[in-house]
Coordinates of C-alpha atoms in Angstrom, one line a residue:
Chain T
X7 CA -0.2 0.0 0.1
X8 CA 1.3 3.5 -0.9
X9 CA 1.6 6.1 1.8
X10 CA -0.5 9.6 2.1
X11 CA 2.8 11.2 0.7
X12 CA 2.7 9.6 -2.4
X13 CA -0.7 10.9 -3.2
X14 CA -1.5 13.2 -6.0
X15 CA -3.2 16.5 -5.5
X16 CA -6.8 16.7 -6.7
X17 CA -5.9 18.4 -9.8
X18 CA -3.4 16.0 -10.8
X19 CA -6.1 12.9 -9.2
X20 CA -8.7 14.0 -11.5
X21 CA -6.5 13.0 -14.9
X22 CA -6.2 9.5 -12.9
X23 CA -8.5 6.4 -14.0
X24 CA -10.9 5.1 -12.0
X25 CA -10.1 1.6 -10.7
X26 CA -12.6 -1.0 -10.9
X27 CA -12.0 -4.7 -10.0
X28 CA -13.7 -8.0 -10.2
X29 CA -13.0 -11.7 -9.8
X30 CA -13.6 -11.9 -13.9
X31 CA -15.5 -10.4 -16.3
X32 CA -18.7 -9.8 -14.3
X33 CA -17.6 -6.5 -13.3
X34 CA -17.7 -5.1 -16.9
X35 CA -21.3 -4.7 -16.5
X36 CA -20.4 -2.0 -14.3
X37 CA -17.7 -0.4 -16.6
X38 CA -20.5 -0.1 -18.8
X39 CA -22.7 1.8 -16.8
X40 CA -19.7 3.9 -15.9
X41 CA -18.6 4.4 -19.5
X42 CA -22.6 5.7 -20.0
X43 CA -22.7 7.9 -17.1
X44 CA -19.2 9.3 -17.0
X45 CA -17.8 9.0 -20.5
X46 CA -15.0 11.2 -20.0
X47 CA -13.5 9.1 -17.4
X48 CA -10.7 6.4 -17.9
X49 CA -10.9 3.2 -16.4
X50 CA -8.2 0.7 -15.1
X51 CA -10.0 -2.8 -14.9
X52 CA -8.5 -5.8 -13.1
X53 CA -10.0 -9.1 -13.6
X54 CA -8.3 -11.6 -11.1
X55 CA -9.3 -14.7 -13.3
X56 CA -6.3 -16.6 -11.9
X57 CA -8.4 -17.0 -8.6
X58 CA -11.9 -16.8 -9.7
X59 CA -14.7 -17.6 -8.6
X60 CA -14.6 -15.7 -5.3
X61 CA -18.5 -16.9 -4.6
X62 CA -17.5 -20.1 -2.8
X63 CA -14.5 -19.3 -0.9
X64 CA -14.2 -18.1 2.8
X65 CA -14.3 -14.4 3.6
X66 CA -10.5 -14.7 4.9
X67 CA -9.3 -15.6 1.3
X68 CA -11.8 -13.2 -0.3
X69 CA -10.2 -10.6 2.0
X70 CA -6.8 -11.5 1.1
X71 CA -7.4 -11.6 -2.5
X72 CA -9.4 -8.1 -2.5
X73 CA -6.5 -6.3 -0.6
X74 CA -3.8 -7.6 -3.1
X75 CA -6.2 -6.3 -5.7
X76 CA -6.6 -2.7 -4.3
X77 CA -2.9 -2.9 -3.8
X78 CA -2.3 -3.4 -7.6
X79 CA -4.4 -0.7 -8.4
X80 CA -3.1 1.7 -6.0
X81 CA 0.4 1.0 -7.7
X82 CA -0.7 1.6 -11.1
X83 CA -2.6 5.0 -10.0
X84 CA -6.1 5.5 -9.4
X85 CA -8.2 8.1 -8.0
X86 CA -10.9 5.9 -6.5
X87 CA -11.6 1.9 -6.6
X88 CA -14.9 0.3 -7.4
X89 CA -15.2 -3.2 -5.8
X90 CA -17.6 -4.6 -8.8
X91 CA -17.5 -7.8 -7.2
X92 CA -20.5 -8.6 -5.1
X93 CA -18.6 -11.2 -2.9
X94 CA -15.5 -9.0 -2.4
X95 CA -18.0 -6.0 -1.7
X96 CA -19.9 -8.0 0.8
X97 CA -17.0 -9.6 2.6
X98 CA -13.9 -7.4 2.5
X99 CA -15.1 -3.9 2.1
X100 CA -15.1 -3.1 6.2
X101 CA -11.1 -4.2 6.3
X102 CA -9.9 -2.0 3.7
X103 CA -8.1 1.3 4.9
X104 CA -6.5 3.3 2.0
X105 CA -6.2 6.9 1.5
X106 CA -8.5 6.9 -1.6
X107 CA -12.4 6.1 -1.8
X108 CA -13.2 2.5 -2.3
X109 CA -16.8 1.8 -3.1
X110 CA -18.8 -1.4 -3.1
X111 CA -21.7 -2.5 -5.3
X112 CA -23.8 -3.8 -2.0
X113 CA -25.1 -0.4 -1.0
X114 CA -26.2 0.9 -4.5
X115 CA -27.7 -2.4 -5.3
X116 CA -29.6 -2.2 -1.9
X117 CA -30.7 1.4 -2.4
X118 CA -32.1 0.4 -6.0
X119 CA -33.8 -2.5 -4.5
X120 CA -35.4 -0.4 -1.7
X121 CA -36.6 2.1 -4.6
X122 CA -38.1 -0.4 -6.6
X123 CA -39.9 -2.9 -3.9
X124 CA -43.7 -2.9 -2.6
X125 CA -42.1 -4.6 0.3
X126 CA -40.9 -7.9 -0.7
X127 CA -37.2 -8.3 -2.1
X128 CA -35.5 -11.8 -3.1
X129 CA -31.8 -11.6 -3.5
X130 CA -29.8 -14.0 -5.7
X131 CA -26.1 -14.0 -5.2
X132 CA -23.3 -16.6 -4.8
X133 CA -22.8 -18.5 -1.6
X134 CA -20.2 -16.4 0.2
X135 CA -22.4 -13.3 -0.4
X136 CA -25.8 -14.8 0.5
X137 CA -24.1 -16.3 4.0
X138 CA -22.7 -12.8 4.8
X139 CA -26.3 -11.3 4.5
X140 CA -24.7 -8.1 3.2
X141 CA -27.8 -7.2 1.3
X142 CA -30.5 -8.1 3.8
X143 CA -28.3 -5.8 6.1
X144 CA -28.2 -2.7 3.9
X145 CA -31.7 -3.2 2.8
X146 CA -33.0 -3.3 6.5
X147 CA -30.9 -0.6 7.4
X148 CA -32.7 1.5 4.8
X149 CA -36.2 0.3 5.4
X150 CA -36.5 -2.3 8.3
X151 CA -40.3 -3.1 7.2
X152 CA -39.3 -4.7 3.9
X153 CA -38.9 -8.5 4.1
X154 CA -35.7 -10.0 2.3
X155 CA -35.4 -13.6 1.0
X156 CA -32.3 -14.9 -0.3
X157 CA -31.0 -17.7 -2.4
X158 CA -27.6 -18.7 -3.5
X159 CA -27.2 -19.7 -7.0
X160 CA -23.6 -21.2 -7.1
X161 CA -24.3 -22.9 -10.8
X162 CA -25.1 -19.3 -12.5
X163 CA -21.5 -18.0 -12.8
X164 CA -20.3 -21.2 -14.7
X165 CA -23.3 -21.1 -16.9
X166 CA -22.3 -17.7 -17.8
X167 CA -18.7 -18.7 -18.1
X168 CA -20.1 -21.6 -20.5
X169 CA -22.0 -19.3 -22.6
X170 CA -25.4 -21.2 -21.9
X171 CA -27.0 -17.8 -21.3
X172 CA -30.4 -18.2 -23.2
X173 CA -30.9 -21.8 -22.7
X174 CA -33.5 -24.4 -21.6
X175 CA -30.9 -25.9 -18.9
X176 CA -30.2 -22.8 -17.7
X177 CA -34.0 -21.9 -17.2
X178 CA -34.6 -25.1 -15.4
X179 CA -31.8 -24.5 -13.1
X180 CA -33.1 -20.9 -12.5
X181 CA -36.6 -22.3 -11.9
X182 CA -35.0 -24.7 -9.3
X183 CA -33.3 -21.9 -7.5
X184 CA -35.9 -19.5 -7.6
X185 CA -39.0 -21.6 -7.0
X186 CA -38.9 -20.6 -2.9
X187 CA -38.4 -16.9 -3.7
X188 CA -41.8 -16.9 -6.1
X189 CA -43.2 -19.2 -3.7
X190 CA -43.2 -16.4 -1.4
X191 CA -44.6 -13.8 -3.7
X192 CA -41.6 -11.5 -4.1
X193 CA -41.9 -8.4 -6.2
X194 CA -38.4 -7.2 -6.7
X195 CA -35.2 -9.6 -7.2
X196 CA -32.0 -8.2 -6.6
X197 CA -29.1 -9.7 -9.3
X198 CA -26.6 -9.6 -6.4
X199 CA -23.8 -10.8 -8.8
X200 CA -22.2 -9.1 -11.4
X201 CA -22.4 -12.2 -13.9
X202 CA -26.3 -12.2 -13.2
X203 CA -27.4 -9.6 -15.7
X204 CA -26.1 -11.9 -18.5
X205 CA -28.9 -14.4 -17.5
X206 CA -31.5 -11.4 -17.6
X207 CA -33.4 -13.2 -20.3
X208 CA -33.8 -16.5 -18.8
X209 CA -34.5 -15.0 -15.4
X210 CA -37.2 -13.1 -16.8
X211 CA -38.9 -15.8 -18.2
X212 CA -38.7 -17.6 -14.7
X213 CA -40.0 -14.7 -12.6
X214 CA -42.6 -13.4 -15.2
X215 CA -43.4 -9.7 -16.0
X216 CA -44.3 -8.4 -12.9
X217 CA -41.2 -9.0 -10.8
X218 CA -38.8 -6.0 -11.0
X219 CA -35.0 -7.0 -12.0
X220 CA -32.5 -4.8 -10.0
X221 CA -28.6 -4.8 -10.2
X222 CA -26.3 -2.5 -9.0
X223 CA -24.6 -1.1 -12.2
X224 CA -26.6 2.1 -12.9
X225 CA -27.0 2.9 -9.2
X226 CA -23.1 2.6 -8.7
X227 CA -22.4 4.8 -11.6
X228 CA -24.7 7.3 -10.1
X229 CA -22.8 7.2 -6.8
X230 CA -19.4 7.3 -8.6
X231 CA -20.4 10.5 -10.6
X232 CA -21.7 12.2 -7.3
X233 CA -18.7 11.1 -5.3
X234 CA -16.1 12.4 -7.9
X235 CA -18.1 15.7 -8.0
X236 CA -17.9 16.2 -4.4
X237 CA -14.2 15.6 -4.3
X238 CA -13.3 17.5 -7.1
X239 CA -11.6 14.8 -9.1
X240 CA -14.0 14.5 -12.1
X241 CA -12.0 13.9 -15.1
X242 CA -11.3 17.2 -17.3
X243 CA -12.9 16.8 -20.7
X244 CA -10.6 14.7 -23.4
X245 CA -10.7 11.0 -24.5
X246 CA -10.9 8.6 -22.1
X247 CA -8.6 5.7 -22.0
X248 CA -9.6 2.1 -20.9
X249 CA -7.2 -0.5 -19.9
X250 CA -7.7 -4.0 -18.9
X251 CA -5.7 -6.4 -16.8
X252 CA -6.2 -10.0 -16.1
X253 CA -4.4 -12.5 -13.7
X254 CA -4.8 -15.4 -15.9
X255 CA -4.9 -15.6 -19.9
X256 CA -7.9 -17.6 -20.0
X257 CA -9.9 -17.7 -23.3
X258 CA -13.1 -16.7 -22.0
X259 CA -12.5 -13.2 -20.9
X260 CA -12.2 -11.6 -24.3
X261 CA -15.3 -13.4 -25.4
X262 CA -17.5 -12.5 -22.6
X263 CA -16.4 -9.2 -22.3
X264 CA -17.6 -8.6 -25.6
X265 CA -21.0 -10.4 -25.0
X266 CA -21.2 -8.1 -21.7
X267 CA -20.3 -4.7 -23.4
X268 CA -22.6 -5.5 -26.2
X269 CA -25.6 -6.6 -24.2
X270 CA -25.3 -3.5 -22.0
X271 CA -24.6 -0.8 -24.4
X272 CA -27.3 1.8 -24.6
X273 CA -29.7 0.9 -27.4
X274 CA -26.9 -1.3 -29.1
X275 CA -25.3 2.3 -30.4
X276 CA -22.5 2.6 -27.8
X277 CA -19.3 1.8 -29.4
X278 CA -17.6 -1.0 -27.9
X279 CA -14.2 -0.6 -27.1
X280 CA -11.8 -3.1 -28.6
X281 CA -10.5 -5.1 -25.7
X282 CA -6.6 -5.5 -25.2
X283 CA -5.6 -7.5 -22.1
X284 CA -2.6 -7.1 -20.3
X285 CA -1.5 -10.3 -18.1
X286 CA -0.5 -9.3 -14.7
X287 CA 0.6 -11.1 -11.4
X288 CA -0.9 -10.0 -8.4
Chain Z
X9 CA 12.4 -26.4 -2.9
X10 CA 14.6 -28.5 -0.7
X11 CA 18.2 -29.4 -1.9
X12 CA 19.5 -33.1 -2.1
X13 CA 21.5 -32.8 1.2
X14 CA 18.2 -32.5 2.9
X15 CA 16.6 -35.8 1.7
X16 CA 16.2 -38.6 3.8
X17 CA 17.8 -41.9 3.3
X18 CA 15.5 -44.7 1.8
X19 CA 15.0 -46.3 5.3
X20 CA 14.0 -42.9 6.7
X21 CA 12.0 -42.0 3.7
X22 CA 10.0 -45.3 3.8
X23 CA 8.3 -43.8 7.0
X24 CA 7.3 -40.5 5.1
X25 CA 4.0 -40.2 3.9
X26 CA 3.0 -40.0 0.3
X27 CA 1.9 -36.4 -0.8
X28 CA -1.2 -36.1 -3.0
X29 CA -2.6 -32.9 -4.1
X30 CA -5.5 -31.7 -6.1
X31 CA -7.1 -28.4 -6.6
X32 CA -10.1 -29.6 -4.6
X33 CA -11.7 -32.6 -3.0
X34 CA -11.5 -34.7 -6.4
X35 CA -8.3 -36.3 -5.8
X36 CA -9.8 -38.2 -2.8
X37 CA -11.2 -40.6 -5.1
X38 CA -7.4 -41.2 -5.7
X39 CA -6.9 -41.2 -2.0
X40 CA -9.5 -43.9 -1.7
X41 CA -7.7 -46.1 -4.2
X42 CA -4.4 -45.7 -2.4
X43 CA -5.9 -46.7 1.0
X44 CA -7.2 -49.7 -0.6
X45 CA -4.1 -50.8 -2.4
X46 CA -1.6 -49.6 0.2
X47 CA -3.3 -49.6 3.5
X48 CA 0.2 -49.2 5.6
X49 CA 0.9 -45.9 3.5
X50 CA 0.6 -42.6 5.2
X51 CA -0.9 -39.9 3.2
X52 CA -0.5 -36.1 3.2
X53 CA -3.4 -34.5 1.2
X54 CA -3.4 -31.1 0.0
X55 CA -6.4 -29.4 -1.6
X56 CA -5.7 -25.9 -3.1
X57 CA -9.3 -24.8 -2.6
X58 CA -8.5 -21.0 -2.4
X59 CA -7.5 -21.3 -6.1
X60 CA -9.8 -24.0 -7.5
X61 CA -11.0 -24.7 -10.0
X62 CA -7.7 -25.4 -12.1
X63 CA -9.5 -26.6 -15.4
X64 CA -10.5 -23.3 -17.0
X65 CA -7.2 -21.7 -16.3
X66 CA -4.0 -21.3 -18.5
X67 CA -1.1 -23.5 -18.6
X68 CA 1.0 -20.8 -17.2
X69 CA -1.1 -20.2 -14.1
X70 CA -1.7 -23.8 -13.6
X71 CA 2.1 -24.4 -13.5
X72 CA 2.8 -22.0 -11.0
X73 CA 0.1 -23.4 -8.7
X74 CA 1.3 -26.8 -9.0
X75 CA 4.8 -25.9 -8.4
X76 CA 3.7 -24.0 -5.0
X77 CA 1.8 -27.1 -4.1
X78 CA 4.7 -29.6 -4.6
X79 CA 7.0 -27.3 -2.5
X80 CA 4.7 -27.1 -0.1
X81 CA 4.4 -30.8 0.1
X82 CA 8.4 -31.2 0.1
X83 CA 8.7 -28.8 2.9
X84 CA 6.4 -31.1 5.1
X85 CA 8.1 -34.1 4.3
X86 CA 7.0 -36.6 1.8
X87 CA 8.4 -39.6 -0.3
X88 CA 6.7 -39.3 -3.3
X89 CA 4.2 -36.7 -5.0
X90 CA 0.9 -37.9 -6.5
X91 CA -0.9 -35.3 -8.7
X92 CA -4.1 -36.3 -8.4
X93 CA -5.4 -33.5 -10.5
X94 CA -5.9 -34.2 -14.1
X95 CA -5.4 -30.6 -15.0
X96 CA -2.2 -30.1 -13.3
X97 CA -0.9 -33.4 -14.6
X98 CA -1.8 -32.8 -18.2
X99 CA -0.1 -29.2 -17.9
X100 CA 2.5 -29.0 -15.5
X101 CA 4.1 -32.5 -14.8
X102 CA 6.9 -31.8 -17.4
X103 CA 8.3 -28.7 -15.8
X104 CA 8.5 -30.2 -12.4
X105 CA 12.2 -31.1 -11.5
X106 CA 12.3 -32.4 -7.8
X107 CA 14.7 -35.0 -6.2
X108 CA 11.6 -37.3 -5.5
X109 CA 9.3 -39.1 -7.7
X110 CA 6.5 -37.1 -9.0
X111 CA 3.5 -38.9 -10.6
X112 CA 0.5 -37.8 -12.5
X113 CA -2.9 -39.5 -13.2
X114 CA -3.0 -39.2 -17.0
X115 CA -0.6 -42.1 -17.9
X116 CA -2.4 -44.4 -15.7
X117 CA -5.8 -43.3 -16.8
X118 CA -4.5 -43.8 -20.5
X119 CA -2.9 -47.3 -19.7
X120 CA -6.5 -48.1 -18.0
X121 CA -8.3 -46.8 -21.1
X122 CA -6.2 -48.6 -23.7
X123 CA -6.6 -52.1 -21.7
X124 CA -10.5 -51.4 -21.8
X125 CA -11.1 -50.2 -25.6
X126 CA -12.1 -52.2 -28.6
X127 CA -10.6 -49.2 -30.5
X128 CA -12.6 -46.1 -29.9
X129 CA -12.1 -43.9 -26.8
X130 CA -13.8 -41.0 -25.7
X131 CA -12.4 -38.5 -23.2
X132 CA -14.0 -36.1 -20.6
X133 CA -12.3 -33.7 -18.8
X134 CA -11.7 -29.8 -17.8
X135 CA -11.4 -27.4 -20.8
X136 CA -7.6 -27.2 -19.9
X137 CA -7.0 -31.0 -20.1
X138 CA -8.8 -31.3 -23.3
X139 CA -7.0 -28.2 -24.8
X140 CA -3.6 -30.0 -24.0
X141 CA -4.5 -33.4 -25.5
X142 CA -2.6 -34.9 -22.9
X143 CA -4.9 -38.2 -23.0
X144 CA -4.9 -38.4 -26.7
X145 CA -1.2 -38.1 -26.9
X146 CA -0.5 -40.7 -23.9
X147 CA -3.3 -43.0 -25.6
X148 CA -1.7 -42.6 -29.1
X149 CA 1.7 -43.4 -28.0
X150 CA 0.7 -46.8 -26.4
X151 CA -1.4 -47.7 -29.4
X152 CA -1.5 -45.3 -32.6
X153 CA -4.3 -47.2 -34.1
X154 CA -6.9 -46.0 -31.4
X155 CA -9.2 -43.3 -32.5
X156 CA -9.5 -40.8 -29.5
X157 CA -12.6 -38.3 -29.1
X158 CA -12.5 -35.4 -26.7
X159 CA -15.2 -33.3 -25.1
X160 CA -14.5 -30.6 -22.4
X161 CA -17.4 -30.6 -19.4
X162 CA -16.8 -27.4 -17.7
X163 CA -20.0 -27.7 -15.7
X164 CA -19.6 -31.1 -14.4
X165 CA -17.2 -29.7 -11.4
X166 CA -19.6 -27.2 -10.4
X167 CA -22.5 -29.5 -10.4
X168 CA -20.5 -32.0 -8.2
X169 CA -19.5 -29.0 -6.0
X170 CA -23.4 -28.1 -5.8
X171 CA -24.2 -32.0 -4.9
X172 CA -26.5 -32.2 -7.8
X173 CA -24.7 -35.8 -8.5
X174 CA -27.9 -37.9 -9.2
X175 CA -30.2 -35.3 -10.7
X176 CA -32.5 -34.7 -14.0
X177 CA -30.6 -31.6 -14.5
X178 CA -27.1 -33.1 -14.6
X179 CA -28.4 -35.7 -16.7
X180 CA -29.3 -33.5 -19.4
X181 CA -26.2 -31.8 -19.1
X182 CA -24.3 -34.6 -19.6
X183 CA -26.6 -35.8 -22.4
X184 CA -25.7 -32.4 -24.3
X185 CA -21.7 -32.9 -23.5
X186 CA -21.7 -36.7 -24.4
X187 CA -24.1 -36.4 -27.7
X188 CA -21.2 -36.2 -30.3
X189 CA -19.2 -39.2 -28.4
X190 CA -21.9 -41.7 -28.5
X191 CA -22.8 -40.6 -31.9
X192 CA -19.3 -41.6 -32.8
X193 CA -19.8 -44.9 -31.0
X194 CA -17.3 -44.7 -28.4
X195 CA -16.7 -48.0 -26.7
X196 CA -14.8 -46.5 -23.6
X197 CA -15.0 -43.4 -21.8
X198 CA -12.2 -41.8 -19.8
X199 CA -13.2 -39.8 -16.7
X200 CA -10.5 -37.4 -17.1
X201 CA -11.2 -35.2 -13.9
X202 CA -11.0 -36.7 -10.6
X203 CA -14.4 -35.1 -9.7
X204 CA -16.1 -37.2 -12.5
X205 CA -16.4 -40.4 -10.8
X206 CA -19.0 -39.0 -8.4
X207 CA -21.2 -38.4 -11.7
X208 CA -20.9 -42.3 -12.3
X209 CA -24.6 -43.0 -11.9
X210 CA -25.7 -40.1 -14.1
X211 CA -22.9 -41.0 -16.8
X212 CA -24.0 -44.6 -16.8
X213 CA -27.7 -43.8 -17.5
X214 CA -26.7 -41.5 -20.3
X215 CA -23.8 -44.0 -22.0
X216 CA -25.9 -47.1 -21.5
X217 CA -24.5 -50.6 -20.2
X218 CA -22.0 -51.2 -23.0
X219 CA -19.4 -48.3 -22.6
X220 CA -16.7 -48.9 -20.4
X221 CA -16.1 -46.2 -17.7
X222 CA -12.4 -45.8 -16.9
X223 CA -10.8 -43.4 -14.4
X224 CA -7.2 -43.4 -13.3
X225 CA -7.5 -44.0 -9.5
X226 CA -6.9 -47.9 -9.3
X227 CA -4.3 -47.9 -12.1
X228 CA -2.4 -45.0 -10.2
X229 CA -2.6 -46.9 -7.1
X230 CA -1.1 -50.1 -8.7
X231 CA 1.7 -47.6 -10.3
X232 CA 2.4 -46.1 -6.7
X233 CA 2.5 -49.7 -5.3
X234 CA 5.2 -50.9 -7.9
X235 CA 7.3 -47.6 -7.9
X236 CA 8.0 -47.5 -3.7
X237 CA 8.6 -51.4 -4.2
X238 CA 11.2 -50.6 -6.9
X239 CA 12.6 -47.7 -4.7
X240 CA 12.7 -49.7 -1.4
X241 CA 10.6 -47.0 0.1
X242 CA 7.4 -48.9 0.9
X243 CA 5.9 -48.2 4.5
X244 CA 6.9 -50.6 7.4
X245 CA 3.8 -52.3 8.8
X246 CA 2.1 -50.0 11.3
X247 CA -0.8 -47.7 11.5
X248 CA -1.0 -45.4 8.6
X249 CA -1.8 -41.8 9.3
X250 CA -3.8 -39.2 7.3
X251 CA -3.5 -35.9 7.3
X252 CA -5.4 -33.2 5.1
X253 CA -4.6 -29.8 4.2
X254 CA -6.6 -26.9 2.5
X255 CA -5.7 -23.5 1.2
X256 CA -9.5 -22.3 1.8
X257 CA -11.7 -23.2 4.5
X258 CA -14.8 -23.4 2.4
X259 CA -17.5 -25.6 3.8
X260 CA -17.6 -28.0 0.6
X261 CA -14.6 -30.0 1.6
X262 CA -15.5 -31.8 4.2
X263 CA -19.2 -33.0 3.1
X264 CA -17.9 -33.9 -0.3
X265 CA -15.0 -35.8 1.1
X266 CA -17.3 -37.9 2.9
X267 CA -19.3 -38.5 -0.2
X268 CA -16.0 -39.4 -2.0
X269 CA -14.6 -41.7 0.3
X270 CA -17.9 -43.3 1.4
X271 CA -19.0 -43.9 -2.5
X272 CA -15.4 -45.4 -3.3
X273 CA -15.1 -47.8 -0.3
X274 CA -15.0 -51.5 -1.4
X275 CA -18.5 -52.8 -0.6
X276 CA -19.0 -50.1 1.8
X277 CA -17.0 -51.9 4.4
X278 CA -14.0 -50.0 4.5
X279 CA -13.6 -47.6 7.5
X280 CA -14.1 -44.0 6.5
X281 CA -11.2 -41.8 8.4
X282 CA -12.4 -38.6 10.2
X283 CA -11.6 -35.8 8.2
X284 CA -9.5 -33.1 10.1
X285 CA -8.7 -30.2 8.0
X286 CA -5.7 -28.0 8.4
X287 CA -5.9 -24.6 6.8
X288 CA -2.4 -23.7 5.4
X289 CA -1.0 -20.8 2.9
X290 CA 0.5 -22.0 0.0

């Protein structure tokens, strides 16, 4: 971790990129939202593909990985860090002490869910996120009267990685996982893992038209915009530059990254950046 | 890595455990086979659960992890290492240079398949193992006339981890993966990942009665028995002691370990050892 003396002034900091990390590609849903809301901002992305998934690992291990990832982004130079991984946000955010702001996706996701619900929210996420009850706590802190039901969906990430994103088998798996939440008549479903928005079409079929699907990406981007403004470190106008690092050279990243950025582009009109990957050791 | 000067004599070495490592619990199928064939031998097991799965990662990353795991086992003191992970055996075995023998599961698995087949072998494994063509090369080296068809099955490991081991959804996934192999009339199917024997019941339903299912565990145990004899380092008679280390304290290990050791015990009569886990950093 770098010391305070190494920190740039607000003016210099404004030109630094925003650091974003995730265990893999899922965090690119957040990158898409940031690009739409803050087109002037450069982004330095780190996908910890050598150690993914985080969602079935212990708090201790997820905390160790998260700290290493933030250290890496700090060393490269960023003005803030967005923890785009729900599992890392749920388990590791409280332990981080750095001289730049670090924002997780749980609070924005909880805020979006509270804004959308009539009173009964379902949360789907990885096992570690569900075990932490981070969404439940964040929602009840805002609105104690809201009922929250949770369901871990450990097969969703591998299904997305396998590319079975609009598929009869994926639908059956979603039906099995969501049955208890639907039986309890949830009106809002939080997609509590950055991979899950890729399964939106299947999830929509399973939950029907009346249940609201909520994820953190857009709310996260609003929060980042507001915070950069308050701190006077918003980027000056000019061409934003995005840089993508991964800890393993797996073949999946580039393919799914392209799917993700295409699927989440507004009206498919947003230009998809060519993804050039730098392999790093963290 | 320890130096030659630190190596024990053959007599001392005989009392050391056999080191076995896998990315997770799958290698316990090999432990079961070793316990049956070599009941006097103590085993030191390492499950690298903090970084599993290996099967969708690059050669470079799998090689780095494999070396760290062998270093750990060497530091603890073992007389030989069994690489129970097919992916590590396929990608990393050639690079390892240690003063004790290190055996992978690919060669024993290939030998078992060649012994079983009438001429057309299917291999199912992780993406990394399939991409390496390690089984294809090992089979053709023994019998160039044999036809080998390969299929990566990336969802099988997460299905086993989820505990859906005798399940309609698992069967549909197996049907989809195996369709090209069955259409090509394979007569033998190599379960080229140590997790897959847990799906044997589903796989048997999908391939029918005439296709032979082959895995490395029993052949591996025969090889270890022969090699220890040749090197005069077989254990003296006495109570074997088994020790299990994991790099992450996930909840899955103990549960699946119990399933695996139960399922693979001979006639269910073999005593299942109580699994006490030591959490280590590798």
